[in-house]
Amino acid sequence: MRELKIFCNHIYAGILTEHSKQEYTFSYDVGYFINPSLPAISLTLPKSQKSHTSQYLFPFFTNLLPEGANKKIFCRLCKINEEDYFCILSALEGKDIIGSITVKTH
Protein backbone atom coordinates (compact mmCIF):
# COMPACT_ATOMS: atom_id res chain seq x y z
CA MET A 1 0.00 0.00 0.00
CA ARG A 2 1.29 3.43 -0.99
CA GLU A 3 -0.09 6.82 0.02
CA LEU A 4 0.29 10.43 -1.04
CA LYS A 5 -0.90 13.56 0.70
CA ILE A 6 -2.74 15.79 -1.74
CA PHE A 7 -2.68 19.57 -1.37
CA CYS A 8 -4.84 22.11 -3.19
CA ASN A 9 -3.37 25.61 -3.23
CA HIS A 10 -0.97 24.44 -0.50
CA ILE A 11 -3.85 23.40 1.79
CA TYR A 12 -4.01 19.75 2.79
CA ALA A 13 -7.02 18.33 0.92
CA GLY A 14 -6.80 14.58 1.47
CA ILE A 15 -5.03 11.31 0.94
CA LEU A 16 -4.61 9.25 -2.22
CA THR A 17 -4.01 5.56 -1.56
CA GLU A 18 -2.96 2.75 -3.85
CA HIS A 19 -4.14 -0.46 -2.19
CA SER A 20 -3.18 -2.54 -5.24
CA LYS A 21 -2.75 -1.99 -8.98
CA GLN A 22 -6.53 -2.42 -9.26
CA GLU A 23 -7.72 -0.46 -6.20
CA TYR A 24 -7.26 3.23 -5.49
CA THR A 25 -9.02 5.54 -3.05
CA PHE A 26 -9.07 9.28 -2.48
CA SER A 27 -10.41 10.58 0.83
CA TYR A 28 -10.89 14.22 1.72
CA ASP A 29 -9.45 15.45 4.99
CA VAL A 30 -12.24 16.28 7.48
CA GLY A 31 -10.98 19.85 7.95
CA TYR A 32 -10.92 20.41 4.21
CA PHE A 33 -14.34 18.82 3.75
CA ILE A 34 -16.14 20.91 6.38
CA ASN A 35 -14.71 24.22 5.14
CA PRO A 36 -17.30 25.53 2.64
CA SER A 37 -14.86 28.03 1.15
CA LEU A 38 -12.55 25.26 -0.08
CA PRO A 39 -13.51 23.76 -3.46
CA ALA A 40 -13.41 20.13 -4.52
CA ILE A 41 -10.02 19.33 -6.06
CA SER A 42 -11.79 18.15 -9.22
CA LEU A 43 -15.28 17.94 -10.69
CA THR A 44 -14.75 14.19 -10.89
CA LEU A 45 -13.82 14.03 -7.18
CA PRO A 46 -16.56 16.07 -5.47
CA LYS A 47 -16.25 16.82 -1.77
CA SER A 48 -17.64 13.89 0.17
CA GLN A 49 -17.20 12.24 3.55
CA LYS A 50 -17.04 8.89 1.76
CA SER A 51 -13.88 7.77 0.01
CA HIS A 52 -13.82 7.84 -3.76
CA THR A 53 -12.72 4.47 -5.16
CA SER A 54 -11.46 3.37 -8.55
CA GLN A 55 -9.98 0.30 -10.23
CA TYR A 56 -7.26 2.51 -11.75
CA LEU A 57 -5.49 5.71 -10.79
CA PHE A 58 -8.07 8.48 -11.06
CA PRO A 59 -7.86 10.27 -14.44
CA PHE A 60 -7.59 13.58 -12.59
CA PHE A 61 -4.23 12.47 -11.18
CA THR A 62 -2.94 10.78 -14.34
CA ASN A 63 -3.59 14.04 -16.20
CA LEU A 64 -1.05 15.73 -13.92
CA LEU A 65 1.74 13.44 -15.15
CA PRO A 66 4.27 14.30 -17.85
CA GLU A 67 3.56 12.86 -21.28
CA GLY A 68 5.43 11.66 -24.34
CA ALA A 69 9.15 12.41 -24.50
CA ASN A 70 9.02 14.33 -21.20
CA LYS A 71 7.63 11.25 -19.46
CA LYS A 72 10.32 9.00 -20.95
CA ILE A 73 13.11 11.36 -19.87
CA PHE A 74 11.62 11.92 -16.41
CA CYS A 75 11.20 8.18 -15.81
CA ARG A 76 14.69 7.42 -17.05
CA LEU A 77 16.26 10.09 -14.82
CA CYS A 78 14.24 8.97 -11.78
CA LYS A 79 14.65 5.26 -12.60
CA ILE A 80 10.89 4.72 -12.60
CA ASN A 81 8.83 2.27 -14.64
CA GLU A 82 6.82 4.29 -17.18
CA GLU A 83 3.73 2.22 -16.42
CA ASP A 84 3.82 2.92 -12.64
CA TYR A 85 1.71 6.08 -12.63
CA PHE A 86 1.47 6.23 -8.85
CA CYS A 87 5.26 6.16 -8.57
CA ILE A 88 5.58 8.88 -11.21
CA LEU A 89 3.08 11.01 -9.30
CA SER A 90 5.09 10.42 -6.10
CA ALA A 91 8.28 11.50 -7.87
CA LEU A 92 6.64 14.85 -8.69
CA GLU A 93 6.83 15.83 -5.02
CA GLY A 94 8.37 19.29 -4.81
CA LYS A 95 8.19 19.81 -8.57
CA ASP A 96 5.90 21.99 -10.66
CA ILE A 97 2.64 20.25 -11.43
CA ILE A 98 0.00 21.76 -13.67
CA GLY A 99 -2.71 23.59 -11.73
CA SER A 100 -3.18 24.01 -8.00
CA ILE A 101 -2.38 20.45 -6.90
CA THR A 102 0.80 19.38 -5.11
CA VAL A 103 1.70 16.01 -3.66
CA LYS A 104 3.79 14.94 -0.70
CA THR A 105 4.83 11.54 0.51
CA HIS A 106 4.35 10.70 4.19
GROMACS .gro file of N, CA, C and O in nm:
model
  424
    1MET      N    1   0.084  -0.117   0.000
    1MET     CA    2   0.000   0.000   0.000
    1MET      C    3   0.089   0.125   0.000
    1MET      O    4   0.184   0.133   0.075
    2ARG      N    5   0.057   0.217  -0.091
    2ARG     CA    6   0.129   0.343  -0.099
    2ARG      C    7   0.031   0.459  -0.083
    2ARG      O    8  -0.084   0.449  -0.127
    3GLU      N    9   0.077   0.567  -0.021
    3GLU     CA   10  -0.009   0.682   0.002
    3GLU      C   11   0.062   0.812  -0.033
    3GLU      O   12   0.183   0.822  -0.019
    4LEU      N   13  -0.019   0.908  -0.077
    4LEU     CA   14   0.029   1.043  -0.104
    4LEU      C   15  -0.065   1.143  -0.040
    4LEU      O   16  -0.187   1.127  -0.048
    5LYS      N   17  -0.009   1.245   0.021
    5LYS     CA   18  -0.090   1.356   0.070
    5LYS      C   19  -0.113   1.450  -0.047
    5LYS      O   20  -0.020   1.484  -0.119
    6ILE      N   21  -0.237   1.492  -0.064
    6ILE     CA   22  -0.274   1.579  -0.174
    6ILE      C   23  -0.308   1.717  -0.119
    6ILE      O   24  -0.385   1.730  -0.023
    7PHE      N   25  -0.247   1.819  -0.178
    7PHE     CA   26  -0.268   1.957  -0.137
    7PHE      C   27  -0.330   2.035  -0.253
    7PHE      O   28  -0.293   2.014  -0.369
    8CYS      N   29  -0.423   2.123  -0.220
    8CYS     CA   30  -0.484   2.211  -0.319
    8CYS      C   31  -0.454   2.354  -0.275
    8CYS      O   32  -0.493   2.395  -0.165
    9ASN      N   33  -0.382   2.426  -0.359
    9ASN     CA   34  -0.337   2.561  -0.323
    9ASN      C   35  -0.264   2.562  -0.189
    9ASN      O   36  -0.286   2.647  -0.104
   10HIS      N   37  -0.181   2.461  -0.168
   10HIS     CA   38  -0.097   2.444  -0.050
   10HIS      C   39  -0.175   2.415   0.079
   10HIS      O   40  -0.122   2.426   0.188
   11ILE      N   41  -0.302   2.378   0.065
   11ILE     CA   42  -0.385   2.340   0.179
   11ILE      C   43  -0.409   2.190   0.169
   11ILE      O   44  -0.450   2.139   0.064
   12TYR      N   45  -0.383   2.120   0.278
   12TYR     CA   46  -0.401   1.975   0.279
   12TYR      C   47  -0.545   1.940   0.248
   12TYR      O   48  -0.637   1.979   0.320
   13ALA      N   49  -0.567   1.867   0.138
   13ALA     CA   50  -0.702   1.833   0.092
   13ALA      C   51  -0.741   1.689   0.125
   13ALA      O   52  -0.858   1.662   0.151
   14GLY      N   53  -0.645   1.597   0.121
   14GLY     CA   54  -0.680   1.458   0.147
   14GLY      C   55  -0.568   1.363   0.114
   14GLY      O   56  -0.454   1.403   0.091
   15ILE      N   57  -0.602   1.236   0.113
   15ILE     CA   58  -0.503   1.131   0.094
   15ILE      C   59  -0.543   1.042  -0.024
   15ILE      O   60  -0.657   1.001  -0.036
   16LEU      N   61  -0.444   1.016  -0.109
   16LEU     CA   62  -0.461   0.925  -0.222
   16LEU      C   63  -0.388   0.796  -0.186
   16LEU      O   64  -0.270   0.800  -0.149
   17THR      N   65  -0.458   0.684  -0.195
   17THR     CA   66  -0.401   0.556  -0.156
   17THR      C   67  -0.409   0.457  -0.270
   17THR      O   68  -0.513   0.443  -0.335
   18GLU      N   69  -0.297   0.388  -0.293
   18GLU     CA   70  -0.296   0.275  -0.385
   18GLU      C   71  -0.293   0.149  -0.299
   18GLU      O   72  -0.193   0.119  -0.235
   19HIS      N   73  -0.405   0.078  -0.296
   19HIS     CA   74  -0.414  -0.046  -0.219
   19HIS      C   75  -0.353  -0.161  -0.298
   19HIS      O   76  -0.292  -0.250  -0.241
   20SER      N   77  -0.375  -0.157  -0.430
   20SER     CA   78  -0.318  -0.254  -0.524
   20SER      C   79  -0.323  -0.188  -0.661
   20SER      O   80  -0.375  -0.077  -0.674
   21LYS      N   81  -0.273  -0.255  -0.763
   21LYS     CA   82  -0.275  -0.199  -0.898
   21LYS      C   83  -0.417  -0.189  -0.953
   21LYS      O   84  -0.439  -0.126  -1.056
   22GLN      N   85  -0.514  -0.248  -0.883
   22GLN     CA   86  -0.653  -0.242  -0.926
   22GLN      C   87  -0.745  -0.175  -0.823
   22GLN      O   88  -0.867  -0.181  -0.835
   23GLU      N   89  -0.688  -0.110  -0.722
   23GLU     CA   90  -0.772  -0.046  -0.620
   23GLU      C   91  -0.705   0.081  -0.567
   23GLU      O   92  -0.597   0.075  -0.507
   24TYR      N   93  -0.772   0.192  -0.593
   24TYR     CA   94  -0.726   0.323  -0.549
   24TYR      C   95  -0.838   0.394  -0.475
   24TYR      O   96  -0.956   0.375  -0.508
   25THR      N   97  -0.802   0.472  -0.374
   25THR     CA   98  -0.902   0.554  -0.305
   25THR      C   99  -0.848   0.696  -0.288
   25THR      O  100  -0.727   0.717  -0.276
   26PHE      N  101  -0.940   0.791  -0.287
   26PHE     CA  102  -0.907   0.928  -0.248
   26PHE      C  103  -1.007   0.967  -0.141
   26PHE      O  104  -1.129   0.954  -0.161
   27SER      N  105  -0.956   1.016  -0.028
   27SER     CA  106  -1.041   1.058   0.083
   27SER      C  107  -1.007   1.201   0.121
   27SER      O  108  -0.890   1.234   0.141
   28TYR      N  109  -1.110   1.284   0.129
   28TYR     CA  110  -1.089   1.422   0.172
   28TYR      C  111  -1.059   1.426   0.321
   28TYR      O  112  -1.116   1.351   0.400
   29ASP      N  113  -0.972   1.517   0.359
   29ASP     CA  114  -0.945   1.545   0.499
   29ASP      C  115  -1.071   1.609   0.559
   29ASP      O  116  -1.138   1.689   0.493
   30VAL      N  117  -1.103   1.575   0.683
   30VAL     CA  118  -1.224   1.628   0.748
   30VAL      C  119  -1.222   1.780   0.752
   30VAL      O  120  -1.322   1.845   0.721
   31GLY      N  121  -1.108   1.839   0.789
   31GLY     CA  122  -1.098   1.985   0.795
   31GLY      C  123  -1.121   2.051   0.661
   31GLY      O  124  -1.184   2.157   0.652
   32TYR      N  125  -1.072   1.988   0.556
   32TYR     CA  126  -1.092   2.041   0.421
   32TYR      C  127  -1.239   2.025   0.381
   32TYR      O  128  -1.300   2.117   0.326
   33PHE      N  129  -1.295   1.911   0.413
   33PHE     CA  130  -1.434   1.882   0.375
   33PHE      C  131  -1.532   1.980   0.440
   33PHE      O  132  -1.624   2.029   0.373
   34ILE      N  133  -1.514   2.009   0.567
   34ILE     CA  134  -1.614   2.091   0.638
   34ILE      C  135  -1.599   2.240   0.609
   34ILE      O  136  -1.689   2.317   0.642
   35ASN      N  137  -1.491   2.281   0.546
   35ASN     CA  138  -1.471   2.422   0.514
   35ASN      C  139  -1.542   2.454   0.381
   35ASN      O  140  -1.496   2.414   0.275
   36PRO      N  141  -1.654   2.527   0.386
   36PRO     CA  142  -1.730   2.553   0.264
   36PRO      C  143  -1.659   2.643   0.163
   36PRO      O  144  -1.695   2.646   0.046
   37SER      N  145  -1.557   2.714   0.207
   37SER     CA  146  -1.486   2.803   0.115
   37SER      C  147  -1.381   2.729   0.031
   37SER      O  148  -1.326   2.786  -0.063
   38LEU      N  149  -1.353   2.604   0.066
   38LEU     CA  150  -1.255   2.526  -0.008
   38LEU      C  151  -1.326   2.440  -0.113
   38LEU      O  152  -1.417   2.364  -0.080
   39PRO      N  153  -1.283   2.450  -0.239
   39PRO     CA  154  -1.351   2.376  -0.346
   39PRO      C  155  -1.306   2.230  -0.352
   39PRO      O  156  -1.202   2.191  -0.298
   40ALA      N  157  -1.384   2.150  -0.422
   40ALA     CA  158  -1.341   2.013  -0.452
   40ALA      C  159  -1.215   2.023  -0.538
   40ALA      O  160  -1.198   2.120  -0.612
   41ILE      N  161  -1.126   1.927  -0.527
   41ILE     CA  162  -1.002   1.933  -0.606
   41ILE      C  163  -1.029   1.909  -0.754
   41ILE      O  164  -0.950   1.948  -0.838
   42SER      N  165  -1.143   1.846  -0.784
   42SER     CA  166  -1.179   1.815  -0.922
   42SER      C  167  -1.330   1.795  -0.931
   42SER      O  168  -1.393   1.753  -0.834
   43LEU      N  169  -1.385   1.823  -1.048
   43LEU     CA  170  -1.528   1.794  -1.069
   43LEU      C  171  -1.556   1.645  -1.059
   43LEU      O  172  -1.665   1.603  -1.021
   44THR      N  173  -1.457   1.564  -1.093
   44THR     CA  174  -1.475   1.419  -1.089
   44THR      C  175  -1.450   1.361  -0.950
   44THR      O  176  -1.473   1.242  -0.928
   45LEU      N  177  -1.402   1.445  -0.857
   45LEU     CA  178  -1.382   1.403  -0.718
   45LEU      C  179  -1.450   1.505  -0.626
   45LEU      O  180  -1.386   1.582  -0.555
   46PRO      N  181  -1.585   1.508  -0.628
   46PRO     CA  182  -1.656   1.607  -0.547
   46PRO      C  183  -1.631   1.585  -0.398
   46PRO      O  184  -1.601   1.473  -0.354
   47LYS      N  185  -1.644   1.693  -0.321
   47LYS     CA  186  -1.625   1.682  -0.177
   47LYS      C  187  -1.728   1.586  -0.119
   47LYS      O  188  -1.846   1.596  -0.147
   48SER      N  189  -1.678   1.491  -0.041
   48SER     CA  190  -1.764   1.389   0.017
   48SER      C  191  -1.696   1.333   0.142
   48SER      O  192  -1.574   1.330   0.150
   49GLN      N  193  -1.777   1.289   0.236
   49GLN     CA  194  -1.720   1.224   0.355
   49GLN      C  195  -1.681   1.080   0.323
   49GLN      O  196  -1.600   1.023   0.393
   50LYS      N  197  -1.740   1.024   0.218
   50LYS     CA  198  -1.704   0.889   0.176
   50LYS      C  199  -1.580   0.895   0.087
   50LYS      O  200  -1.557   0.992   0.017
   51SER      N  201  -1.505   0.788   0.089
   51SER     CA  202  -1.388   0.777   0.001
   51SER      C  203  -1.432   0.752  -0.142
   51SER      O  204  -1.528   0.679  -0.166
   52HIS      N  205  -1.363   0.813  -0.235
   52HIS     CA  206  -1.382   0.784  -0.376
   52HIS      C  207  -1.296   0.662  -0.409
   52HIS      O  208  -1.181   0.655  -0.365
   53THR      N  209  -1.349   0.567  -0.482
   53THR     CA  210  -1.272   0.447  -0.516
   53THR      C  211  -1.268   0.429  -0.668
   53THR      O  212  -1.357   0.475  -0.739
   54SER      N  213  -1.163   0.362  -0.713
   54SER     CA  214  -1.146   0.337  -0.855
   54SER      C  215  -1.060   0.213  -0.875
   54SER      O  216  -0.978   0.179  -0.789
   55GLN      N  217  -1.078   0.148  -0.989
   55GLN     CA  218  -0.998   0.030  -1.023
   55GLN      C  219  -0.867   0.070  -1.089
   55GLN      O  220  -0.783  -0.015  -1.117
   56TYR      N  221  -0.849   0.198  -1.116
   56TYR     CA  222  -0.726   0.251  -1.175
   56TYR      C  223  -0.701   0.389  -1.117
   56TYR      O  224  -0.792   0.448  -1.057
   57LEU      N  225  -0.580   0.439  -1.132
   57LEU     CA  226  -0.549   0.571  -1.079
   57LEU      C  227  -0.644   0.672  -1.142
   57LEU      O  228  -0.662   0.674  -1.264
   58PHE      N  229  -0.707   0.752  -1.060
   58PHE     CA  230  -0.807   0.848  -1.106
   58PHE      C  231  -0.752   0.931  -1.222
   58PHE      O  232  -0.641   0.981  -1.216
   59PRO      N  233  -0.832   0.948  -1.329
   59PRO     CA  234  -0.786   1.027  -1.444
   59PRO      C  235  -0.739   1.168  -1.406
   59PRO      O  236  -0.647   1.220  -1.466
   60PHE      N  237  -0.802   1.226  -1.304
   60PHE     CA  238  -0.759   1.358  -1.259
   60PHE      C  239  -0.610   1.358  -1.225
   60PHE      O  240  -0.537   1.451  -1.260
   61PHE      N  241  -0.563   1.254  -1.157
   61PHE     CA  242  -0.423   1.247  -1.118
   61PHE      C  243  -0.333   1.206  -1.234
   61PHE      O  244  -0.221   1.257  -1.245
   62THR      N  245  -0.378   1.117  -1.320
   62THR     CA  246  -0.294   1.078  -1.434
   62THR      C  247  -0.276   1.195  -1.530
   62THR      O  248  -0.173   1.204  -1.597
   63ASN      N  249  -0.372   1.286  -1.534
   63ASN     CA  250  -0.359   1.404  -1.620
   63ASN      C  251  -0.255   1.504  -1.569
   63ASN      O  252  -0.216   1.595  -1.642
   64LEU      N  253  -0.210   1.486  -1.447
   64LEU     CA  254  -0.105   1.573  -1.392
   64LEU      C  255   0.035   1.526  -1.431
   64LEU      O  256   0.132   1.598  -1.414
   65LEU      N  257   0.045   1.405  -1.485
   65LEU     CA  258   0.174   1.344  -1.515
   65LEU      C  259   0.232   1.395  -1.647
   65LEU      O  260   0.157   1.433  -1.737
   66PRO      N  261   0.366   1.393  -1.656
   66PRO     CA  262   0.427   1.430  -1.785
   66PRO      C  263   0.389   1.329  -1.891
   66PRO      O  264   0.354   1.214  -1.861
   67GLU      N  265   0.395   1.372  -2.017
   67GLU     CA  266   0.356   1.286  -2.128
   67GLU      C  267   0.466   1.278  -2.232
   67GLU      O  268   0.555   1.363  -2.235
   68GLY      N  269   0.454   1.178  -2.318
   68GLY     CA  270   0.543   1.166  -2.434
   68GLY      C  271   0.691   1.160  -2.397
   68GLY      O  272   0.732   1.088  -2.305
   69ALA      N  273   0.770   1.240  -2.471
   69ALA     CA  274   0.915   1.241  -2.450
   69ALA      C  275   0.951   1.289  -2.310
   69ALA      O  276   1.046   1.239  -2.249
   70ASN      N  277   0.874   1.384  -2.256
   70ASN     CA  278   0.902   1.433  -2.120
   70ASN      C  279   0.886   1.321  -2.018
   70ASN      O  280   0.964   1.310  -1.923
   71LYS      N  281   0.785   1.238  -2.037
   71LYS     CA  282   0.763   1.125  -1.946
   71LYS      C  283   0.878   1.027  -1.955
   71LYS      O  284   0.929   0.980  -1.853
   72LYS      N  285   0.921   0.994  -2.077
   72LYS     CA  286   1.032   0.900  -2.095
   72LYS      C  287   1.159   0.951  -2.026
   72LYS      O  288   1.226   0.877  -1.955
   73ILE      N  289   1.190   1.078  -2.048
   73ILE     CA  290   1.311   1.136  -1.987
   73ILE      C  291   1.298   1.138  -1.836
   73ILE      O  292   1.392   1.100  -1.765
   74PHE      N  293   1.184   1.184  -1.786
   74PHE     CA  294   1.162   1.192  -1.641
   74PHE      C  295   1.177   1.055  -1.577
   74PHE      O  296   1.245   1.039  -1.476
   75CYS      N  297   1.114   0.954  -1.636
   75CYS     CA  298   1.120   0.818  -1.581
   75CYS      C  299   1.262   0.762  -1.587
   75CYS      O  300   1.306   0.693  -1.494
   76ARG      N  301   1.332   0.790  -1.694
   76ARG     CA  302   1.469   0.742  -1.705
   76ARG      C  303   1.557   0.807  -1.598
   76ARG      O  304   1.636   0.740  -1.532
   77LEU      N  305   1.545   0.938  -1.581
   77LEU     CA  306   1.626   1.009  -1.482
   77LEU      C  307   1.594   0.964  -1.339
   77LEU      O  308   1.683   0.956  -1.255
   78CYS      N  309   1.466   0.937  -1.312
   78CYS     CA  310   1.424   0.897  -1.178
   78CYS      C  311   1.428   0.746  -1.157
   78CYS      O  312   1.397   0.698  -1.048
   79LYS      N  313   1.461   0.672  -1.264
   79LYS     CA  314   1.465   0.526  -1.260
   79LYS      C  315   1.331   0.468  -1.216
   79LYS      O  316   1.320   0.391  -1.122
   80ILE      N  317   1.226   0.512  -1.289
   80ILE     CA  318   1.089   0.472  -1.260
   80ILE      C  319   1.033   0.399  -1.382
   80ILE      O  320   1.057   0.440  -1.495
   81ASN      N  321   0.954   0.297  -1.357
   81ASN     CA  322   0.883   0.227  -1.464
   81ASN      C  323   0.778   0.321  -1.521
   81ASN      O  324   0.697   0.377  -1.448
   82GLU      N  325   0.777   0.338  -1.653
   82GLU     CA  326   0.682   0.429  -1.718
   82GLU      C  327   0.537   0.391  -1.698
   82GLU      O  328   0.448   0.474  -1.716
   83GLU      N  329   0.511   0.268  -1.662
   83GLU     CA  330   0.373   0.222  -1.642
   83GLU      C  331   0.326   0.238  -1.497
   83GLU      O  332   0.209   0.217  -1.467
   84ASP      N  333   0.416   0.276  -1.406
   84ASP     CA  334   0.382   0.292  -1.264
   84ASP      C  335   0.342   0.437  -1.239
   84ASP      O  336   0.421   0.518  -1.190
   85TYR      N  337   0.218   0.470  -1.273
   85TYR     CA  338   0.171   0.608  -1.263
   85TYR      C  339   0.174   0.662  -1.121
   85TYR      O  340   0.205   0.779  -1.099
   86PHE      N  341   0.145   0.578  -1.024
   86PHE     CA  342   0.147   0.623  -0.885
   86PHE      C  343   0.289   0.663  -0.845
   86PHE      O  344   0.309   0.765  -0.780
   87CYS      N  345   0.386   0.586  -0.887
   87CYS     CA  346   0.526   0.616  -0.857
   87CYS      C  347   0.570   0.745  -0.926
   87CYS      O  348   0.641   0.826  -0.868
   88ILE      N  349   0.526   0.764  -1.049
   88ILE     CA  350   0.558   0.888  -1.121
   88ILE      C  351   0.498   1.006  -1.048
   88ILE      O  352   0.564   1.108  -1.027
   89LEU      N  353   0.373   0.994  -1.005
   89LEU     CA  354   0.308   1.101  -0.930
   89LEU      C  355   0.384   1.129  -0.800
   89LEU      O  356   0.407   1.246  -0.764
   90SER      N  357   0.430   1.025  -0.733
   90SER     CA  358   0.509   1.042  -0.610
   90SER      C  359   0.638   1.117  -0.638
   90SER      O  360   0.682   1.200  -0.558
   91ALA      N  361   0.701   1.087  -0.751
   91ALA     CA  362   0.828   1.150  -0.787
   91ALA      C  363   0.812   1.298  -0.819
   91ALA      O  364   0.911   1.372  -0.823
   92LEU      N  365   0.689   1.343  -0.840
   92LEU     CA  366   0.664   1.485  -0.869
   92LEU      C  367   0.660   1.570  -0.743
   92LEU      O  368   0.640   1.691  -0.751
   93GLU      N  369   0.681   1.507  -0.627
   93GLU     CA  370   0.683   1.583  -0.502
   93GLU      C  371   0.788   1.694  -0.511
   93GLU      O  372   0.903   1.670  -0.549
   94GLY      N  373   0.745   1.815  -0.479
   94GLY     CA  374   0.837   1.929  -0.481
   94GLY      C  375   0.864   1.986  -0.619
   94GLY      O  376   0.942   2.078  -0.634
   95LYS      N  377   0.799   1.932  -0.720
   95LYS     CA  378   0.819   1.981  -0.857
   95LYS      C  379   0.692   2.052  -0.903
   95LYS      O  380   0.586   2.037  -0.846
   96ASP      N  381   0.706   2.131  -1.009
   96ASP     CA  382   0.590   2.199  -1.066
   96ASP      C  383   0.495   2.100  -1.129
   96ASP      O  384   0.533   2.020  -1.213
   97ILE      N  385   0.371   2.106  -1.085
   97ILE     CA  386   0.264   2.025  -1.143
   97ILE      C  387   0.162   2.124  -1.198
   97ILE      O  388   0.138   2.228  -1.140
   98ILE      N  389   0.101   2.089  -1.307
   98ILE     CA  390   0.000   2.176  -1.367
   98ILE      C  391  -0.113   2.201  -1.267
   98ILE      O  392  -0.161   2.109  -1.201
   99GLY      N  393  -0.156   2.326  -1.257
   99GLY     CA  394  -0.271   2.359  -1.173
   99GLY      C  395  -0.234   2.382  -1.027
   99GLY      O  396  -0.119   2.412  -0.993
  100SER      N  397  -0.332   2.366  -0.942
  100SER     CA  398  -0.318   2.401  -0.800
  100SER      C  399  -0.282   2.284  -0.711
  100SER      O  400  -0.272   2.298  -0.591
  101ILE      N  401  -0.260   2.167  -0.767
  101ILE     CA  402  -0.238   2.045  -0.690
  101ILE      C  403  -0.088   2.022  -0.666
  101ILE      O  404  -0.007   2.036  -0.757
  102THR      N  405  -0.055   1.985  -0.544
  102THR     CA  406   0.080   1.938  -0.511
  102THR      C  407   0.066   1.808  -0.433
  102THR      O  408  -0.038   1.782  -0.373
  103VAL      N  409   0.172   1.730  -0.437
  103VAL     CA  410   0.170   1.601  -0.366
  103VAL      C  411   0.289   1.594  -0.272
  103VAL      O  412   0.393   1.655  -0.296
  104LYS      N  413   0.270   1.519  -0.164
  104LYS     CA  414   0.379   1.494  -0.070
  104LYS      C  415   0.367   1.350  -0.022
  104LYS      O  416   0.257   1.299   0.001
  105THR      N  417   0.482   1.287  -0.007
  105THR     CA  418   0.483   1.154   0.051
  105THR      C  419   0.477   1.170   0.202
  105THR      O  420   0.501   1.276   0.256
  106HIS      N  421   0.446   1.064   0.271
  106HIS     CA  422   0.435   1.070   0.419
  106HIS      C  423   0.569   1.090   0.482
  106HIS      O  424   0.671   1.058   0.445
   0.00000   0.00000   0.00000
